[in-house]
Amino acid sequence: MRIDHLDVVLRARSSWEAMELGSALARRHARGVWGSWLLASAPLFVLFNALAWWLDAFGWAWLAMWWCKPLFERAPLYVLSRGIFGERVGPRAALRAQRQWGGSGFWGYLGWRRFSGLRSLCLPVNLLEGNAPAQRGPRRRAVAAGAAGSALVLAVICLAFELVLVTGAIATLFIFIPLELLPESWRAAWAMVSVEAPAWAKLGVNLLCWLAAALIGPFYVGAGFGLYLNRRTQMEAWDVEIALRRLRERLLPIASSLVLLLCLALPLAPVHAQDADTPDAGQTTAANTDEDEDAEEAEEAATAENDPANTPAMIFGGKPVDTAGFRQAVKRAYEDPLQRPTRQISRWKPIEDAAEKKKDKKELQKDDSSNADRKARKSGQLWLARLAEWGLWGLLGVLLLVLLLTARLWLPWLRGSGRRTQKQPPQITEEQVELPVVLPPDVATQAGLLWDQGRPRQALALLYRASVRTLVERTGIALPPGATEAQCLRASRRMTDSTDREVFARIVRMWQYAAYGGRLPSRSDFDALADTLRQQYGWQA
């Protein structure tokens, strides 16, 4: 791989930075990436949905398009793999290159590896490296070892984005529906989808899914390719190799000059040797040592007393040496802060403490007799604090004693086993409403008699039924058997007189309170409503 021709800056990145790098590459080569995806997927989309329209199997068309996603990802990956070297590849060129590029290790992604969540990371291994079949498995595992979690998260995020785009596009259609018609539109749409959706609706859903995949898919390929480049950089140290190659390119032009300077400098290098006054004496001594080795081992060690050559004058020479430079070097060494490390420590102290200390010192200097008074005052405060402490402990003891003495009262309640008086629920009296088959002519009078007999619900039911009969007569609406109060109220809107509508609403409300809420009106309210109904609806007295 020609890593010195790369058009991107390679370095060890985190997984998120690597995915951002791949997304930036996809945006840089947007024309080739998205154009190749659309050109590769559009013919198959038309073919699959045409067959689905003919066979009425749009779900299978969607499944086929989803299954062929790895086939659509080949061309964008080819564009990105050439783009990192600065080569611009158009959509048609990318499609033409698919005939002879990456065919040997790809077809598994349309088979048993279709459900792999690591496809974005492992697909470049098969298509770009050209390894032998026996080496692809270990190579995929090595590449995915450090980025498998990030690749799975990338797949889930892209899938979520596609779902959001599809559902958002469907929900956008309801924005153009007036607000008062929105509930009916929702119900109509749900009925259409739940029972049998028309063919155009299924085709529209497939179209939205294809457009969402075409928008998100190239980002998925680019982010996975960024992860792949990052793993190769971490495993093979591409960044270090690129730095060394650039260093070599900078040093090659001046290499000959450096070699020439090195050759010229070697003869001028100083040679250090120990000076000797009598070299022949040294050779003679060495020879004598070789000859009399056993004798010398038995002799004593040479010292200044028994060996004139072992004196400082003979070793260092008789010429005096100027030690001023040596002393200056020693002085500089001792002045080095590393030889005598020191550090400065700063502490924060409260201003009040410092002020009190200064004040105490001044008081001590002014009058020594105040020291005894201060001690007495402090001791008094100490005794007062002790008394308060003892008082609090005594109060705590009294409180514990009270709790122990009253434990039989609060302990069962605390455990939840205390006996509680349960209120008996009020008894609900149910009374069957029996009305005559034919309403009497004097409805208000008969209702008053029922109230006097202690049957108020019967009386209200009689008034309500008579009011419903009047409603039917005046509006001409045929109410169904068992019509509810809400249906009767909606039918009363067709009454021309507003007073008729208000009176009918009053009797319905009073009947509902009595029948369902158990709230009976007073006798005066009942009589007033009965008289109003008689006058308004023309009932006989």
Coordinates of C-alpha atoms in Angstrom, one line a residue:
M1 CA 0.0 0.0 0.0
R2 CA 1.4 3.4 -1.0
I3 CA 0.9 5.1 2.4
D4 CA 3.3 7.9 1.4
H5 CA 0.8 9.0 -1.2
L6 CA -2.2 9.3 1.2
D7 CA -4.2 12.5 1.0
V8 CA -5.3 12.3 4.7
V9 CA -3.4 12.8 7.9
L10 CA -3.0 9.4 9.6
R11 CA -2.5 9.1 13.3
A12 CA -3.9 7.0 16.1
R13 CA -7.4 8.2 16.8
S14 CA -10.3 7.2 19.0
S15 CA -13.1 5.3 17.4
W16 CA -15.4 8.3 17.3
E17 CA -12.7 10.5 15.6
A18 CA -12.1 7.7 13.1
M19 CA -15.8 7.6 12.2
E20 CA -15.8 11.3 11.8
L21 CA -12.8 11.1 9.5
G22 CA -14.7 8.6 7.3
S23 CA -17.8 10.8 7.3
A24 CA -15.7 13.7 6.2
L25 CA -14.2 11.6 3.4
A26 CA -17.8 10.7 2.2
R27 CA -18.7 14.4 2.2
R28 CA -15.6 15.3 0.3
H29 CA -16.3 12.8 -2.4
A30 CA -20.1 13.2 -2.2
R31 CA -20.7 13.2 -6.0
G32 CA -19.0 9.8 -6.5
V33 CA -20.3 8.2 -3.3
W34 CA -24.0 9.1 -3.5
G35 CA -24.1 9.0 -7.3
S36 CA -22.7 5.4 -7.4
W37 CA -25.1 4.3 -4.7
L38 CA -28.1 5.7 -6.6
L39 CA -27.0 4.3 -9.9
A40 CA -26.4 0.9 -8.4
S41 CA -29.7 0.7 -6.4
A42 CA -32.2 2.5 -8.7
P43 CA -32.5 -0.3 -11.3
L44 CA -33.0 -3.0 -8.7
F45 CA -35.6 -0.8 -6.9
V46 CA -37.6 -0.4 -10.1
L47 CA -37.3 -4.1 -10.9
F48 CA -38.2 -5.4 -7.5
N49 CA -41.2 -3.1 -7.1
A50 CA -42.5 -3.8 -10.6
L51 CA -42.5 -7.5 -9.8
A52 CA -44.1 -6.7 -6.4
W53 CA -46.9 -4.7 -8.1
W54 CA -47.6 -7.6 -10.4
L55 CA -47.5 -10.2 -7.7
D56 CA -48.9 -7.9 -4.9
A57 CA -45.9 -8.7 -2.7
F58 CA -44.4 -5.3 -1.7
G59 CA -43.0 -6.7 1.5
W60 CA -40.8 -9.1 -0.4
A61 CA -39.5 -6.1 -2.6
W62 CA -38.5 -4.2 0.6
L63 CA -36.8 -7.3 1.9
A64 CA -34.9 -7.8 -1.4
M65 CA -33.7 -4.2 -1.3
W66 CA -32.6 -4.5 2.3
W67 CA -30.7 -7.8 1.5
C68 CA -28.8 -6.2 -1.4
K69 CA -27.4 -3.4 0.7
P70 CA -23.9 -4.8 0.7
L71 CA -24.0 -4.9 -3.1
F72 CA -24.8 -1.1 -3.1
E73 CA -21.9 -0.4 -0.6
R74 CA -19.2 -1.7 -3.0
A75 CA -19.2 1.3 -5.3
P76 CA -19.0 4.0 -2.5
L77 CA -16.2 2.0 -0.8
Y78 CA -14.3 1.9 -4.2
V79 CA -14.6 5.7 -4.4
L80 CA -13.4 6.3 -0.9
S81 CA -10.5 3.8 -1.3
R82 CA -9.2 5.8 -4.3
G83 CA -10.1 9.2 -2.8
I84 CA -7.7 8.8 0.1
F85 CA -4.9 8.9 -2.5
G86 CA -6.3 12.1 -4.1
E87 CA -7.9 10.3 -7.0
R88 CA -11.4 11.5 -8.1
V89 CA -13.7 8.7 -9.2
G90 CA -17.0 9.4 -10.8
P91 CA -20.2 7.4 -10.3
R92 CA -20.0 5.7 -13.8
A93 CA -16.3 4.9 -13.4
A94 CA -17.0 3.3 -10.0
L95 CA -19.7 1.1 -11.4
R96 CA -17.5 0.0 -14.4
A97 CA -14.8 -0.9 -11.9
Q98 CA -17.1 -3.4 -10.1
R99 CA -16.7 -5.9 -12.9
Q100 CA -13.1 -6.8 -12.0
W101 CA -12.8 -5.5 -8.5
G102 CA -13.2 -7.4 -5.2
G103 CA -15.3 -10.3 -6.3
S104 CA -13.6 -13.2 -4.6
G105 CA -14.3 -12.3 -0.9
F106 CA -17.5 -10.4 -1.2
W107 CA -20.4 -12.9 -1.8
G108 CA -20.4 -14.1 1.8
Y109 CA -22.0 -10.7 2.7
L110 CA -25.0 -11.6 0.6
G111 CA -25.3 -14.9 2.4
W112 CA -24.4 -16.1 5.8
R113 CA -22.6 -12.8 6.9
R114 CA -25.5 -10.6 5.9
F115 CA -26.7 -10.2 9.5
S116 CA -23.2 -9.2 10.7
G117 CA -23.1 -5.9 12.5
L118 CA -19.4 -5.6 11.7
R119 CA -19.9 -5.3 7.9
S120 CA -18.8 -1.7 7.7
L121 CA -15.4 -2.6 9.3
C122 CA -14.8 -6.0 7.8
L123 CA -16.0 -5.4 4.2
P124 CA -12.8 -3.3 3.4
V125 CA -10.7 -6.3 4.5
N126 CA -12.2 -8.6 1.9
L127 CA -12.4 -6.0 -0.9
L128 CA -9.2 -4.0 -0.5
E129 CA -6.5 -6.3 0.9
G130 CA -6.9 -9.2 -1.6
N131 CA -5.9 -11.8 1.0
A132 CA -6.1 -15.6 0.3
P133 CA -9.3 -17.3 1.5
A134 CA -7.4 -19.0 4.4
Q135 CA -6.1 -15.6 5.6
R136 CA -9.3 -13.6 5.5
G137 CA -10.9 -15.0 8.7
P138 CA -7.8 -14.3 11.0
R139 CA -7.4 -10.9 9.3
R140 CA -11.0 -9.9 9.9
R141 CA -10.7 -11.0 13.6
A142 CA -7.5 -9.0 14.0
V143 CA -9.0 -5.8 12.5
A144 CA -12.3 -6.2 14.4
A145 CA -10.6 -6.9 17.8
G146 CA -10.2 -3.2 18.7
A147 CA -13.2 -1.7 17.1
A148 CA -16.0 -4.3 17.2
G149 CA -18.1 -2.3 19.7
S150 CA -17.8 0.9 17.8
A151 CA -18.9 -0.9 14.6
L152 CA -22.0 -2.3 16.3
V153 CA -22.9 1.1 17.7
L154 CA -22.5 2.6 14.2
A155 CA -24.8 0.0 12.7
V156 CA -27.5 0.7 15.3
I157 CA -27.2 4.4 14.9
C158 CA -27.6 4.3 11.1
L159 CA -30.6 2.0 11.4
A160 CA -32.2 4.3 13.9
F161 CA -31.6 7.3 11.5
E162 CA -33.3 5.4 8.7
L163 CA -36.3 4.6 10.9
V164 CA -36.6 8.3 12.0
L165 CA -36.5 9.5 8.4
V166 CA -39.2 7.1 7.2
T167 CA -41.5 7.8 10.1
G168 CA -40.9 11.5 9.9
A169 CA -41.7 11.6 6.2
I170 CA -45.0 9.7 6.8
A171 CA -45.9 12.0 9.7
T172 CA -45.1 15.1 7.6
L173 CA -48.1 14.2 5.3
F174 CA -50.5 15.0 8.2
I175 CA -49.1 18.5 8.7
F176 CA -51.1 19.6 5.6
I177 CA -54.4 18.3 7.0
P178 CA -56.6 20.8 8.7
L179 CA -56.7 20.4 12.5
E180 CA -60.4 19.7 12.7
L181 CA -60.1 16.9 10.2
L182 CA -57.0 15.3 11.8
P183 CA -58.7 12.7 14.0
E184 CA -60.8 11.5 11.1
S185 CA -57.7 11.4 8.9
W186 CA -55.8 9.3 11.5
R187 CA -58.7 6.9 11.8
A188 CA -59.0 6.6 8.0
A189 CA -55.3 6.0 7.6
W190 CA -55.2 3.4 10.3
A191 CA -58.2 1.6 8.8
M192 CA -56.6 1.7 5.4
V193 CA -53.3 0.2 6.8
S194 CA -54.9 -2.3 9.2
V195 CA -57.4 -3.8 6.8
E196 CA -55.7 -3.7 3.3
A197 CA -53.4 -0.9 2.3
P198 CA -53.6 0.1 -1.4
A199 CA -50.7 -0.7 -3.7
W200 CA -49.7 3.0 -4.1
A201 CA -49.3 3.3 -0.3
K202 CA -47.1 0.2 -0.1
L203 CA -45.0 1.5 -3.0
G204 CA -44.7 4.9 -1.3
V205 CA -43.4 3.2 1.9
N206 CA -40.8 1.2 -0.2
L207 CA -39.8 4.5 -1.9
L208 CA -39.3 6.2 1.5
C209 CA -37.2 3.3 2.8
W210 CA -35.0 3.3 -0.3
L211 CA -34.4 7.1 -0.1
A212 CA -33.6 6.9 3.6
A213 CA -31.1 4.0 2.9
A214 CA -29.6 6.0 0.0
L215 CA -29.1 9.0 2.3
I216 CA -27.7 7.2 5.4
G217 CA -25.9 4.3 3.6
P218 CA -22.9 6.2 2.3
F219 CA -22.3 7.7 5.8
Y220 CA -22.3 4.1 7.1
V221 CA -19.8 3.0 4.5
G222 CA -17.6 6.1 5.1
A223 CA -17.6 5.8 8.9
G224 CA -16.7 2.1 8.7
F225 CA -13.9 2.8 6.3
G226 CA -12.6 5.4 8.8
L227 CA -12.6 2.7 11.5
Y228 CA -10.7 0.4 9.1
L229 CA -8.0 3.0 8.4
N230 CA -7.6 3.7 12.1
R231 CA -7.2 0.0 12.9
R232 CA -4.6 -0.4 10.2
T233 CA -2.7 2.7 11.6
Q234 CA -2.8 1.2 15.1
M235 CA -1.7 -2.3 14.0
E236 CA 0.9 -1.4 11.4
A237 CA 2.1 2.0 12.8
W238 CA 1.5 3.8 9.5
D239 CA 2.0 7.2 11.1
V240 CA 5.5 6.3 12.3
E241 CA 6.4 4.9 8.9
I242 CA 5.2 8.0 7.1
A243 CA 7.2 10.2 9.5
L244 CA 10.4 8.1 8.9
R245 CA 9.9 8.2 5.1
R246 CA 9.5 12.0 5.2
L247 CA 12.6 12.3 7.4
R248 CA 14.5 10.1 4.8
E249 CA 13.3 12.4 2.0
R250 CA 14.6 15.4 3.8
L251 CA 18.0 13.9 4.6
L252 CA 18.8 12.3 1.2
P253 CA 19.9 15.6 -0.5
I254 CA 22.4 16.3 2.2
A255 CA 23.6 12.8 2.8
S256 CA 26.7 13.1 0.6
S257 CA 27.8 16.3 2.4
L258 CA 27.4 14.7 5.8
V259 CA 29.5 11.7 4.8
L260 CA 32.3 14.0 3.5
L261 CA 32.3 16.0 6.6
L262 CA 32.5 12.9 8.8
C263 CA 35.5 11.6 6.7
L264 CA 37.3 14.9 7.1
A265 CA 36.6 15.1 10.9
L266 CA 37.9 11.6 11.8
P267 CA 41.6 12.3 11.3
L268 CA 41.4 15.4 13.4
A269 CA 40.0 13.6 16.4
P270 CA 42.3 14.0 19.5
V271 CA 44.1 10.9 20.7
H272 CA 44.5 10.7 24.5
A273 CA 47.4 8.7 25.8
Q274 CA 49.3 8.6 29.1
D275 CA 52.7 10.3 28.9
A276 CA 55.7 8.3 30.1
D277 CA 59.2 9.6 30.7
T278 CA 61.0 6.3 30.1
P279 CA 59.0 4.0 27.7
D280 CA 62.0 1.6 27.6
A281 CA 61.7 1.3 31.4
G282 CA 58.1 0.2 31.0
Q283 CA 59.0 -2.4 28.5
T284 CA 61.8 -3.6 30.7
T285 CA 59.5 -3.7 33.7
A286 CA 56.9 -5.7 31.8
A287 CA 59.6 -8.2 30.7
N288 CA 61.0 -8.6 34.1
T289 CA 57.5 -9.1 35.4
D290 CA 56.9 -11.9 32.9
E291 CA 60.1 -13.6 33.9
D292 CA 59.9 -13.3 37.7
E293 CA 56.1 -13.6 38.2
D294 CA 56.3 -16.1 41.0
A295 CA 58.8 -14.0 42.9
E296 CA 56.8 -10.8 42.7
E297 CA 53.6 -12.5 44.0
A298 CA 55.4 -13.2 47.2
E299 CA 56.7 -9.6 47.7
E300 CA 54.8 -6.9 49.5
A301 CA 52.6 -4.3 47.7
A302 CA 54.5 -1.3 46.3
T303 CA 54.2 1.8 48.4
A304 CA 55.8 5.3 48.5
E305 CA 58.3 4.0 51.1
N306 CA 59.6 1.0 49.3
D307 CA 59.1 2.1 45.7
P308 CA 60.4 5.5 44.5
A309 CA 58.3 5.3 41.4
N310 CA 55.0 5.2 43.4
T311 CA 55.2 8.8 44.5
P312 CA 52.8 11.7 43.4
A313 CA 55.6 13.5 41.6
M314 CA 56.4 10.4 39.5
I315 CA 52.7 9.7 38.8
F316 CA 51.4 13.3 38.1
G317 CA 54.7 14.9 37.1
G318 CA 56.6 17.7 38.7
K319 CA 54.9 20.5 36.7
P320 CA 52.3 22.3 38.8
V321 CA 48.7 22.2 37.5
D322 CA 46.4 25.3 37.5
T323 CA 43.3 24.2 39.4
A324 CA 41.3 27.5 39.0
G325 CA 39.1 26.1 36.3
F326 CA 38.5 23.1 38.4
R327 CA 37.5 25.1 41.4
Q328 CA 35.1 27.2 39.3
A329 CA 33.5 24.1 37.9
V330 CA 33.0 22.8 41.4
K331 CA 31.5 26.1 42.5
R332 CA 29.0 26.0 39.6
A333 CA 28.1 22.4 40.4
Y334 CA 27.3 23.4 44.0
E335 CA 25.3 26.4 42.8
D336 CA 23.1 24.1 40.7
P337 CA 19.5 24.1 42.3
L338 CA 19.3 20.4 41.8
Q339 CA 22.1 19.8 44.3
R340 CA 20.3 21.7 47.0
P341 CA 16.6 21.5 46.2
T342 CA 14.4 24.0 48.0
R343 CA 10.7 24.7 47.7
Q344 CA 8.4 27.3 49.0
I345 CA 5.2 26.3 50.8
S346 CA 2.3 28.7 51.2
R347 CA -0.6 28.1 53.6
W348 CA -3.8 30.0 53.9
K349 CA -4.8 31.0 57.5
P350 CA -8.0 32.7 58.5
I351 CA -7.7 36.4 59.1
E352 CA -9.7 36.1 62.3
D353 CA -7.1 33.8 63.8
A354 CA -4.2 36.0 62.9
A355 CA -6.0 39.1 64.4
E356 CA -6.9 37.2 67.6
K357 CA -3.3 36.1 68.0
K358 CA -2.0 39.7 67.5
K359 CA -4.6 41.0 69.9
D360 CA -3.7 38.4 72.5
K361 CA -0.1 39.2 72.2
K362 CA -0.8 42.9 72.7
E363 CA -3.0 42.3 75.7
L364 CA -0.3 40.1 77.2
Q365 CA 2.3 42.8 76.7
K366 CA 0.0 45.5 78.3
D367 CA -1.2 43.7 81.3
D368 CA -0.1 40.3 82.6
S369 CA -3.0 40.3 85.1
S370 CA -5.6 39.9 82.4
N371 CA -4.3 36.4 81.7
A372 CA -5.9 35.1 84.9
D373 CA -9.2 36.7 84.1
R374 CA -9.2 35.3 80.6
K375 CA -8.5 31.8 82.0
A376 CA -11.4 32.2 84.4
R377 CA -13.7 33.3 81.7
K378 CA -12.7 30.4 79.5
S379 CA -13.2 27.9 82.3
G380 CA -16.6 29.4 82.9
Q381 CA -17.5 29.0 79.3
L382 CA -16.2 25.4 79.4
W383 CA -18.4 24.5 82.4
L384 CA -21.4 26.1 80.7
A385 CA -20.8 24.0 77.6
R386 CA -20.5 20.9 79.7
L387 CA -23.8 21.7 81.5
A388 CA -25.5 22.2 78.1
E389 CA -24.1 18.9 76.9
W390 CA -25.3 17.1 79.9
G391 CA -28.8 18.7 79.6
L392 CA -29.0 17.5 76.0
W393 CA -28.0 14.0 76.9
G394 CA -30.7 14.0 79.7
L395 CA -33.3 15.2 77.3
L396 CA -32.4 12.4 74.9
G397 CA -32.7 9.9 77.7
V398 CA -36.2 11.2 78.7
L399 CA -37.3 11.0 75.1
L400 CA -36.1 7.4 74.8
L401 CA -37.9 6.6 78.0
V402 CA -41.1 8.1 76.7
L403 CA -40.8 6.2 73.5
L404 CA -40.3 2.9 75.4
L405 CA -43.3 3.5 77.6
T406 CA -45.5 4.3 74.6
A407 CA -44.2 1.6 72.3
R408 CA -47.4 -0.4 72.6
L409 CA -49.2 2.5 70.9
W410 CA -46.9 3.4 68.0
L411 CA -45.0 0.2 67.3
P412 CA -48.0 -1.7 65.8
W413 CA -48.8 1.3 63.6
L414 CA -45.1 1.5 62.5
R415 CA -45.1 -2.1 61.6
G416 CA -48.3 -1.7 59.7
S417 CA -50.2 -4.1 61.9
G418 CA -52.2 -1.6 63.9
R419 CA -55.9 -2.0 64.0
R420 CA -57.7 0.6 62.0
T421 CA -61.3 1.2 61.9
Q422 CA -62.4 0.8 58.4
K423 CA -65.2 2.9 57.2
Q424 CA -68.1 1.0 55.8
P425 CA -68.8 2.0 52.3
P426 CA -72.2 3.5 51.8
Q427 CA -74.8 1.1 50.6
I428 CA -76.0 1.8 47.1
T429 CA -79.6 1.4 46.7
E430 CA -80.7 0.3 43.3
E431 CA -84.2 0.8 42.2
Q432 CA -85.6 -0.5 38.9
V433 CA -87.2 2.2 36.8
E434 CA -90.6 1.1 35.5
L435 CA -92.4 3.3 33.1
P436 CA -95.8 2.8 31.5
V437 CA -95.8 1.8 27.9
V438 CA -98.0 4.7 26.9
L439 CA -97.2 8.0 28.4
P440 CA -100.1 9.7 30.3
P441 CA -101.3 13.1 28.9
D442 CA -100.6 14.9 32.2
V443 CA -97.0 14.0 32.5
A444 CA -96.0 16.7 35.0
T445 CA -98.9 15.8 37.3
Q446 CA -98.1 12.0 37.3
A447 CA -94.4 12.8 37.9
G448 CA -95.3 14.8 41.0
L449 CA -97.4 11.9 42.3
L450 CA -94.5 9.6 41.9
W451 CA -92.3 12.0 43.8
D452 CA -94.8 12.1 46.6
Q453 CA -94.8 8.3 46.7
G454 CA -91.1 8.3 47.4
R455 CA -90.0 7.4 43.9
P456 CA -88.0 10.4 42.7
R457 CA -86.0 8.4 40.1
Q458 CA -89.3 7.2 38.5
A459 CA -90.5 10.8 38.4
L460 CA -87.4 12.1 36.7
A461 CA -87.4 9.2 34.3
L462 CA -91.0 10.0 33.3
L463 CA -90.1 13.6 32.6
Y464 CA -87.0 12.6 30.6
R465 CA -89.0 10.1 28.5
A466 CA -91.7 12.6 27.8
S467 CA -89.1 15.2 26.8
V468 CA -87.5 12.8 24.4
R469 CA -90.9 12.1 22.8
T470 CA -91.4 15.9 22.4
L471 CA -87.9 16.1 20.8
V472 CA -88.8 13.4 18.2
E473 CA -92.1 15.1 17.4
R474 CA -90.5 18.6 16.9
T475 CA -87.4 17.6 15.0
G476 CA -88.7 14.6 13.1
I477 CA -85.6 12.6 13.9
A478 CA -86.0 8.8 14.4
L479 CA -83.8 7.9 17.4
P480 CA -82.6 4.3 17.6
P481 CA -83.8 2.1 20.5
G482 CA -81.7 2.6 23.6
A483 CA -80.3 6.0 22.4
T484 CA -77.9 7.5 24.9
E485 CA -78.2 11.0 26.5
A486 CA -75.4 12.2 24.3
Q487 CA -77.2 11.2 21.2
C488 CA -80.4 12.9 22.4
L489 CA -78.5 16.1 23.1
R490 CA -77.0 16.1 19.6
A491 CA -80.4 15.6 18.1
S492 CA -81.8 18.5 20.2
R493 CA -79.5 20.9 18.3
R494 CA -81.9 20.7 15.4
M495 CA -84.7 22.2 17.5
T496 CA -85.4 25.7 16.1
D497 CA -86.2 27.3 19.4
S498 CA -83.2 28.0 21.7
T499 CA -85.5 27.8 24.8
D500 CA -86.5 24.3 23.8
R501 CA -82.9 23.3 23.6
E502 CA -82.0 24.8 27.0
V503 CA -84.9 23.1 28.7
F504 CA -84.1 19.8 27.2
A505 CA -80.5 20.1 28.3
R506 CA -81.7 20.9 31.9
I507 CA -83.8 17.7 32.1
V508 CA -81.0 15.6 30.7
R509 CA -78.5 17.0 33.2
M510 CA -80.9 16.5 36.1
W511 CA -81.6 12.9 35.0
Q512 CA -77.9 12.1 34.6
Y513 CA -77.1 13.4 38.1
A514 CA -79.9 11.3 39.6
A515 CA -79.3 8.1 37.6
Y516 CA -75.5 7.9 37.6
G517 CA -74.4 10.2 40.4
G518 CA -77.0 9.6 43.0
R519 CA -77.6 13.3 43.3
L520 CA -81.4 14.0 43.5
P521 CA -82.7 17.5 43.1
S522 CA -84.8 19.2 45.8
R523 CA -88.6 19.2 45.5
S524 CA -88.7 22.8 44.7
D525 CA -86.2 22.4 41.8
F526 CA -88.1 19.4 40.6
D527 CA -91.5 21.3 40.6
A528 CA -89.9 24.3 38.9
L529 CA -88.5 22.1 36.1
A530 CA -91.8 20.2 35.7
D531 CA -93.7 23.5 35.3
T532 CA -91.2 24.8 32.8
L533 CA -91.5 21.6 30.7
R534 CA -95.3 21.8 30.8
Q535 CA -95.4 25.4 29.6
Q536 CA -92.6 25.0 27.0
Y537 CA -93.6 21.7 25.5
G538 CA -97.4 22.2 25.8
W539 CA -98.2 19.2 28.1
Q540 CA -101.6 19.0 29.6
A541 CA -102.1 20.1 33.2

